[in-house]
Structures are given as C-alpha cells and as structure tokens.
XYZ file of N, CA and C in Angstrom:
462
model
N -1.283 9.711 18.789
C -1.636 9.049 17.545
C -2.188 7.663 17.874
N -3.517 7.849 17.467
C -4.009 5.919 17.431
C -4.100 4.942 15.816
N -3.647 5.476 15.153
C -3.680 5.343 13.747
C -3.338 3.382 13.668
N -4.088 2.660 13.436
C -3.740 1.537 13.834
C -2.907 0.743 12.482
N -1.888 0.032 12.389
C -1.033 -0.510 11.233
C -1.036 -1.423 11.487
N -0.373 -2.402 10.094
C 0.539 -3.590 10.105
C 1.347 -3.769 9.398
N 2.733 -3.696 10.149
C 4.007 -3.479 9.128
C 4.231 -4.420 8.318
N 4.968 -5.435 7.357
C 5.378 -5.936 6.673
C 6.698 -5.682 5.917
N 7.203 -6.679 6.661
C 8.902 -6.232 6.824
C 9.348 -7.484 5.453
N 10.599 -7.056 4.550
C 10.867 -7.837 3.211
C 10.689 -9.307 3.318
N 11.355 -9.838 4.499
C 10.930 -11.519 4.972
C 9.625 -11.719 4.893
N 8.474 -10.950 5.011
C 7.529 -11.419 4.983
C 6.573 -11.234 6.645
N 7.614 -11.514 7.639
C 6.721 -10.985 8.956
C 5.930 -9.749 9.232
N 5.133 -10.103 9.754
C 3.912 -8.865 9.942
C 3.645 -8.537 11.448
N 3.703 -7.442 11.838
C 3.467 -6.757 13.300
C 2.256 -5.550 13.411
N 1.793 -6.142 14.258
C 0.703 -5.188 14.415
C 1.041 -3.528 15.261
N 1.318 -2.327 14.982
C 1.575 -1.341 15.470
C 0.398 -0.277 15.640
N 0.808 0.558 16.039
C -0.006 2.185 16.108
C 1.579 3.343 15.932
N 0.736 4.016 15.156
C 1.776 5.396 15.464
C 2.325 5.800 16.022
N 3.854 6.395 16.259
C 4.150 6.765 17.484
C 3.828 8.443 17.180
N 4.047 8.935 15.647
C 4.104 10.135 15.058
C 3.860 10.266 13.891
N 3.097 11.327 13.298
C 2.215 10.812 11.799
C 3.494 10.456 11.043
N 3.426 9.769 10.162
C 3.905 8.955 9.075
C 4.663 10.070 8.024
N 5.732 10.261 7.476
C 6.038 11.380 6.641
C 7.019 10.406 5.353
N 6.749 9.782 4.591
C 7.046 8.912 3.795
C 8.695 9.310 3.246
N 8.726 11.160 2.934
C 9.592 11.810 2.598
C 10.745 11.355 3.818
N 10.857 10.814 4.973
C 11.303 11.209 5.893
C 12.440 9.679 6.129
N 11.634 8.483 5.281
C 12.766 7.157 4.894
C 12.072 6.613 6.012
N 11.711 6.715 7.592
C 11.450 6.221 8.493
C 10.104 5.931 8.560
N 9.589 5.181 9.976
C 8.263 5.221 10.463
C 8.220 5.553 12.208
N 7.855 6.031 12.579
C 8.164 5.738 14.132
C 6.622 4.923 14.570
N 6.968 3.948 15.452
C 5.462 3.280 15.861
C 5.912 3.002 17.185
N 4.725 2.386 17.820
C 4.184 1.445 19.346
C 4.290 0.101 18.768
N 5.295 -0.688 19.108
C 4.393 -2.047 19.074
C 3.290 -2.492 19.377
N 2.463 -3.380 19.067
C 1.015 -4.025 20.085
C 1.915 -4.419 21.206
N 2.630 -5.477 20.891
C 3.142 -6.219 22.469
C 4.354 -5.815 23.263
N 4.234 -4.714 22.760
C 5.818 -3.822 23.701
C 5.380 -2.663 24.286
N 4.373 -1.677 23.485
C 4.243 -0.702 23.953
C 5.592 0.678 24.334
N 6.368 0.274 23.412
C 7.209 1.246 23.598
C 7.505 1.949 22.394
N 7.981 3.042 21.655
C 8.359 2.969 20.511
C 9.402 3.070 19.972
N 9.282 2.499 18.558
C 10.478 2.170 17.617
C 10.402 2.855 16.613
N 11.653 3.086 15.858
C 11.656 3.291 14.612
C 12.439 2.701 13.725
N 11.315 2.455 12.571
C 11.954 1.180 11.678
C 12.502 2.293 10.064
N 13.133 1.878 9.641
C 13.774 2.432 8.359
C 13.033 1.943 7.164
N 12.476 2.513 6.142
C 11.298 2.298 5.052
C 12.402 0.918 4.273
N 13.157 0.965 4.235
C 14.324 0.073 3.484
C 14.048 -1.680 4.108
N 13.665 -1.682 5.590
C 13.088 -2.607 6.187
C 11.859 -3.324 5.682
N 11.108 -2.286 5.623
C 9.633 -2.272 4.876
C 9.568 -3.316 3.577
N 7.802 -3.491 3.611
C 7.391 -4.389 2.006
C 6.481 -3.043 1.842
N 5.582 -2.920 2.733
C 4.315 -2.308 2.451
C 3.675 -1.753 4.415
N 3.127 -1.242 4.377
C 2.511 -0.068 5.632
C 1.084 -0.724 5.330
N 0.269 -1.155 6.472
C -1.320 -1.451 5.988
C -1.992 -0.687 6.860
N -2.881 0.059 6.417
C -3.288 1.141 7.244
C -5.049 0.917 7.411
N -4.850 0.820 8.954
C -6.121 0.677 8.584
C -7.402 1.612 8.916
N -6.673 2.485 9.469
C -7.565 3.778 9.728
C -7.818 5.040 7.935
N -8.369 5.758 7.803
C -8.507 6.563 6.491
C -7.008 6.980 6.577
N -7.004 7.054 5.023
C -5.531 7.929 4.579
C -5.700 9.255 5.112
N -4.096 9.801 5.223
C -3.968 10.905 5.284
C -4.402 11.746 4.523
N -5.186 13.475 4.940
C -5.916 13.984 3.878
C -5.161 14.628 2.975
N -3.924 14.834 3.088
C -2.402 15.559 2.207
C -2.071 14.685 1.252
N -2.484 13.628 1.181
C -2.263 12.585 -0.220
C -3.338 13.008 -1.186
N -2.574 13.477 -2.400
C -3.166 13.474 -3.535
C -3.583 12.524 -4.398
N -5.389 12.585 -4.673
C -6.023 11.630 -5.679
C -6.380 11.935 -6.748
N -5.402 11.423 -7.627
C -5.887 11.786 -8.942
C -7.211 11.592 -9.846
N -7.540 12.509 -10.529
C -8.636 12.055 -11.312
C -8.264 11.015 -12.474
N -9.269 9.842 -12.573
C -9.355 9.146 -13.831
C -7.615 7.954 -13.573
N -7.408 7.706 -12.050
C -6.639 6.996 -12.247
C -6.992 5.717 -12.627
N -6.210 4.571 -13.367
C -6.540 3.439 -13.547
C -6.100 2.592 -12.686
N -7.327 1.658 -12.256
C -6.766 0.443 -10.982
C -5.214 -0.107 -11.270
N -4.497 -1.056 -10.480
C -3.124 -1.487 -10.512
C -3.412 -3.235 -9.691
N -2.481 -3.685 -10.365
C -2.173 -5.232 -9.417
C -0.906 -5.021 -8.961
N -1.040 -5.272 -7.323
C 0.789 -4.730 -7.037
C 0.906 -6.369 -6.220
N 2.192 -6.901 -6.881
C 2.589 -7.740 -6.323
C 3.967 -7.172 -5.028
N 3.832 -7.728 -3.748
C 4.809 -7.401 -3.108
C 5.693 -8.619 -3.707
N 6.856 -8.216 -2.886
C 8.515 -9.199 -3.247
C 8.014 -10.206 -2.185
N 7.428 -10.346 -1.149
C 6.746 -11.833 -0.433
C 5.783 -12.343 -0.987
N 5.232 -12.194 -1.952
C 4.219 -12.886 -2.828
C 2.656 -12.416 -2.519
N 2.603 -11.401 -1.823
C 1.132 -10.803 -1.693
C 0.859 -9.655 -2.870
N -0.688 -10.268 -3.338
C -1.400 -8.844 -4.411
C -2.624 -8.279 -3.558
N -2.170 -7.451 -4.237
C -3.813 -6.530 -3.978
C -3.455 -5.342 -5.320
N -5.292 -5.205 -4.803
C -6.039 -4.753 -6.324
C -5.975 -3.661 -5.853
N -5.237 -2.057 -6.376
C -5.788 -0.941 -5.636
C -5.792 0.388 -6.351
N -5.902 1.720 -6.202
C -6.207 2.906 -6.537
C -5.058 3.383 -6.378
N -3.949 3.825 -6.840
C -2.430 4.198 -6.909
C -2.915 5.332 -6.675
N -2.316 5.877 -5.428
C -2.562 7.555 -5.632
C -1.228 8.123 -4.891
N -0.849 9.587 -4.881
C 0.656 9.564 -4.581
C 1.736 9.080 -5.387
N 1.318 8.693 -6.572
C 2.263 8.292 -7.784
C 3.460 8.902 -7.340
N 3.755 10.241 -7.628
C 5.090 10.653 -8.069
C 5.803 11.755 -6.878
N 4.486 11.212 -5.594
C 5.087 12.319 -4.568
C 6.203 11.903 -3.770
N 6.212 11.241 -3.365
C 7.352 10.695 -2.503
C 8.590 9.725 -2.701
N 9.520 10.153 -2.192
C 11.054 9.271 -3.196
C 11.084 7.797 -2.805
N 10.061 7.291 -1.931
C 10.497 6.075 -1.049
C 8.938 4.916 -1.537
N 7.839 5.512 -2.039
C 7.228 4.835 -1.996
C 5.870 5.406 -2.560
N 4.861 4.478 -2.924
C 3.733 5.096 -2.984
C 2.582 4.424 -2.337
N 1.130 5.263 -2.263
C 0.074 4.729 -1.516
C -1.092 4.050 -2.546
N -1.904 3.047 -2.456
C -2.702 2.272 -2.627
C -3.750 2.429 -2.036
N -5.592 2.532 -2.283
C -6.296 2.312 -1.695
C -7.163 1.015 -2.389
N -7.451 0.130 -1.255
C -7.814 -1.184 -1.907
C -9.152 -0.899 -2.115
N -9.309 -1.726 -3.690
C -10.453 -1.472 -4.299
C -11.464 -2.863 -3.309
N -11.308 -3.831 -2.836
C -12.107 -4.646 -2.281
C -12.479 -3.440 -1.113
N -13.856 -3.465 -1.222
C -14.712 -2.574 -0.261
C -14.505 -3.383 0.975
N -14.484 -4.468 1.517
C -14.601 -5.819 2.321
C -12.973 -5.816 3.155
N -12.466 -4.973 2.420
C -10.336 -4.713 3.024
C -10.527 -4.221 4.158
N -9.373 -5.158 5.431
C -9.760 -4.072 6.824
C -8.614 -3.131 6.563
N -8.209 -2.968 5.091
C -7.298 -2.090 4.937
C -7.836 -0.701 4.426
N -7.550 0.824 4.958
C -8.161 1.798 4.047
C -6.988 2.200 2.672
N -6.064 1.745 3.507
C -5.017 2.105 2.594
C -3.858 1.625 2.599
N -2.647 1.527 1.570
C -1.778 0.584 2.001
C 0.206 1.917 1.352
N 0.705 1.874 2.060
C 2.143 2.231 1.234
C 3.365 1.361 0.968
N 3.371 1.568 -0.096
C 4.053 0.364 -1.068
C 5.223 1.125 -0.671
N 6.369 0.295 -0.294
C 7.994 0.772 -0.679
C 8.352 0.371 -2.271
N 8.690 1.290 -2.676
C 9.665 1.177 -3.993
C 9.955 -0.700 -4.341
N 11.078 -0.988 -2.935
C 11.818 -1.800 -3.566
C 10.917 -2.997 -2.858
N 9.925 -3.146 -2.354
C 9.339 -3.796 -1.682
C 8.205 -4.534 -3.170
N 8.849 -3.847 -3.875
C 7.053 -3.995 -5.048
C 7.934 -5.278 -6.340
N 7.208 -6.576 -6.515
C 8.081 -7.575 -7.409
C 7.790 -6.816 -8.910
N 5.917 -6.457 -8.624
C 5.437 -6.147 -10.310
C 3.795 -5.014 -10.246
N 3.799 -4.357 -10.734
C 2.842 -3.891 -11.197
C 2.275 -3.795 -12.649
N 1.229 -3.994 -12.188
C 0.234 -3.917 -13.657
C -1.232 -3.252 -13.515
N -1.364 -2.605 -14.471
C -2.626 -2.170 -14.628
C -3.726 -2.966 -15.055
N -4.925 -2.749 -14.748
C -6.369 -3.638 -15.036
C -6.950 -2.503 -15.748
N -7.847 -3.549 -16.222
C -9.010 -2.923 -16.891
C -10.287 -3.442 -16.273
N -11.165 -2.787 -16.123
C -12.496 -3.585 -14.852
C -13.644 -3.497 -15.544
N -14.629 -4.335 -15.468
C -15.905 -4.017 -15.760
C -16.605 -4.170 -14.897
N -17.691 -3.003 -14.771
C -18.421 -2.909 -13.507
C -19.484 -3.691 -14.020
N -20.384 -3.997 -12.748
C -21.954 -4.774 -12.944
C -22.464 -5.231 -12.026
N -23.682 -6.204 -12.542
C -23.836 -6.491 -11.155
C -24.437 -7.944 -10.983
N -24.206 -8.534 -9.871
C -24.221 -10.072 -9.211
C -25.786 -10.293 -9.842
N -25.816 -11.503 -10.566
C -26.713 -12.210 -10.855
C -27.637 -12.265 -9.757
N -26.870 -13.307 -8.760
C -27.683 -13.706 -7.856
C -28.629 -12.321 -6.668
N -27.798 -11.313 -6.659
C -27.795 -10.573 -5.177
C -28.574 -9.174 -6.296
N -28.123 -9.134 -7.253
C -28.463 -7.755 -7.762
C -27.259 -6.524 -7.451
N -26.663 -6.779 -6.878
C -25.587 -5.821 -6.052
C -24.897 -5.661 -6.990
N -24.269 -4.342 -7.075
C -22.752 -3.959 -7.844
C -21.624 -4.524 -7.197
N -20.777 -5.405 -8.336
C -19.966 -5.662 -8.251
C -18.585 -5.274 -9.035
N -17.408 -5.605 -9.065
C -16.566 -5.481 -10.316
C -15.807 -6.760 -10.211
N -15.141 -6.888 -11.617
C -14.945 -8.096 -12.052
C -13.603 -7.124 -12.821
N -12.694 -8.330 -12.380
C -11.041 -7.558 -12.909
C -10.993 -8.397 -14.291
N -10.140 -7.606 -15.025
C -9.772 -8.057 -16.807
C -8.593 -7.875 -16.767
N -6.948 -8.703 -16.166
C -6.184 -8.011 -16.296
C -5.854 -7.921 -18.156
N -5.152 -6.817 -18.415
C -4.788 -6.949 -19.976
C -3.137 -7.081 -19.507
N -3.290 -8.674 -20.063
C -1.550 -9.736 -20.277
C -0.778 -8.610 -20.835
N -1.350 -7.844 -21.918
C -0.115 -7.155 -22.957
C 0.231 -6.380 -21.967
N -0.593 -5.832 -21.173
C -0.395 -4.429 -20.516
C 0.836 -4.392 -19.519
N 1.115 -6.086 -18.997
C 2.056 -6.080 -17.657
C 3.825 -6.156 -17.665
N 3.874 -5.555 -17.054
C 5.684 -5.329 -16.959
C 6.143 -6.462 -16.429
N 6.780 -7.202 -17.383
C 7.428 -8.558 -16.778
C 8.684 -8.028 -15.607
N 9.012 -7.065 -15.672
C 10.323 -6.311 -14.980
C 9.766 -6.229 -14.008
N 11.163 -6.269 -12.820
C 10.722 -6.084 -11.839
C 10.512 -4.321 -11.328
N 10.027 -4.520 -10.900
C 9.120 -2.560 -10.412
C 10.524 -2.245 -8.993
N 11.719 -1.438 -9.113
C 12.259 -1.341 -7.839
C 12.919 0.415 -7.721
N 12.443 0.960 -8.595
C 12.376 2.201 -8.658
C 11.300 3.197 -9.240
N 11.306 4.469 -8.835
C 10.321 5.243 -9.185
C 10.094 5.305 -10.501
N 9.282 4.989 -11.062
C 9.036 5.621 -12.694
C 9.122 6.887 -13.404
C-alpha cells in the first residue's frame, strides 16, 4: 500500500503516514507507516480528528446522488467545505470529498466524535469576473446550522 495520509490526532498534531493495510473504517482502527519511522502502527479511530487522504477515495464508498455540500468543523478548529458521502455506512465515521478543486486532499474521514459542527451550504455557481473561469461562491444558510455539537451518528 502507498496510499499517502495525514493523520490528525484530537490535540490537533498531524503526521504524515502511508498505509500499512487498506483502511476498513468498520474495523475502529487504522494500521499505517510512519514517514519518519518506517515501521508500522496502529492507531485506534477514537485517537483520530479526521484521516486526509490524499490519493483518490476508495471505489467501495458510496456517492450519493443530489447530495448537498457540508461545513465540517473539526473539535481543533479546522473547516473544510466538502461532499459528505458514506453518510450512514460506517459506525465510526464518515468521508468528505473537498469541494476546493486546489485541496492536496482527495478525500478526508471525519471521526464521529472528532466533528465540533456541521452545516449545510447552499452554493451558487458562476463565474470570476476577472478570469472568466467557473467558480463557486458558498451561502452558508445561518437558519440551517446545528448549534449542537455533531458527536454521534445521525
């Protein structure tokens, strides 16, 4: 496995890994390589904020049609804007693909308890004055957001 990551553990520290064995979310664990150890470990999803993946998702994750974008705040104070997919498959967590095209992320897995808040957007697409290029431009809708904190499955 060369699948290249970066863990993000609840404190907030970040380690750069590779796979030791594909990823099975169902399974609570991760097994990886460190970058600077080269040996492998396995860390417990409970450890975890979020998985940043930066190679393509796995092709066994289901994408729904007509999902609506999300703002996921982690519990260390990081957002990202992304494509919730895997909603309701796995007991430990779900996957994200970031809508910034420009992300060296392809995809990201959120732990459950790792997540402060989610909210849904509303987007309008268009395009850059200056460049002509398609862009999108986020609208979050205030009414729409769960002041609660997000630490179980819905």
């Amino acid at each position: 496995m060369n699948r290249q990551l970066t863990l993000t553990f609840l404190d907030g520290v970040e380690t750069a890994a590779r796979l030791a064995r594909p990823f099975q979310p169902r399974e609570n664990k991760i097994e990886v390589i460190l970058e600077e150890q080269g040996t492998p470990l396995v860390y417990p999803l409970y450890d975890l904020c979020c998985i940043k993946i930066q190679d393509k998702l796995p092709s066994d994750i289901p994408i729904p049609a007509n999902q609506q974008p999300e703002t996921i705040e982690t519990i260390n104070g990081e957002t990202f804007h992304v494509q919730v997919v895997g909603q309701n498959e796995y007991p430990t967590g779900f996957y994200g693909m970031p809508l910034d095209i420009k992300s060296p992320y392809k995809g990201i897995f959120f732990t459950f308890h790792g997540v402060r808040k989610r909210s849904r957007n509303k987007f309008e697409a268009g395009a850059s004055p200056a460049s002509g290029t398609p862009t999108v431009k986020a609208v979050i809708d205030v009414n729409a957001m769960d002041p609660a904190r997000i630490g179980a499955k819905p």
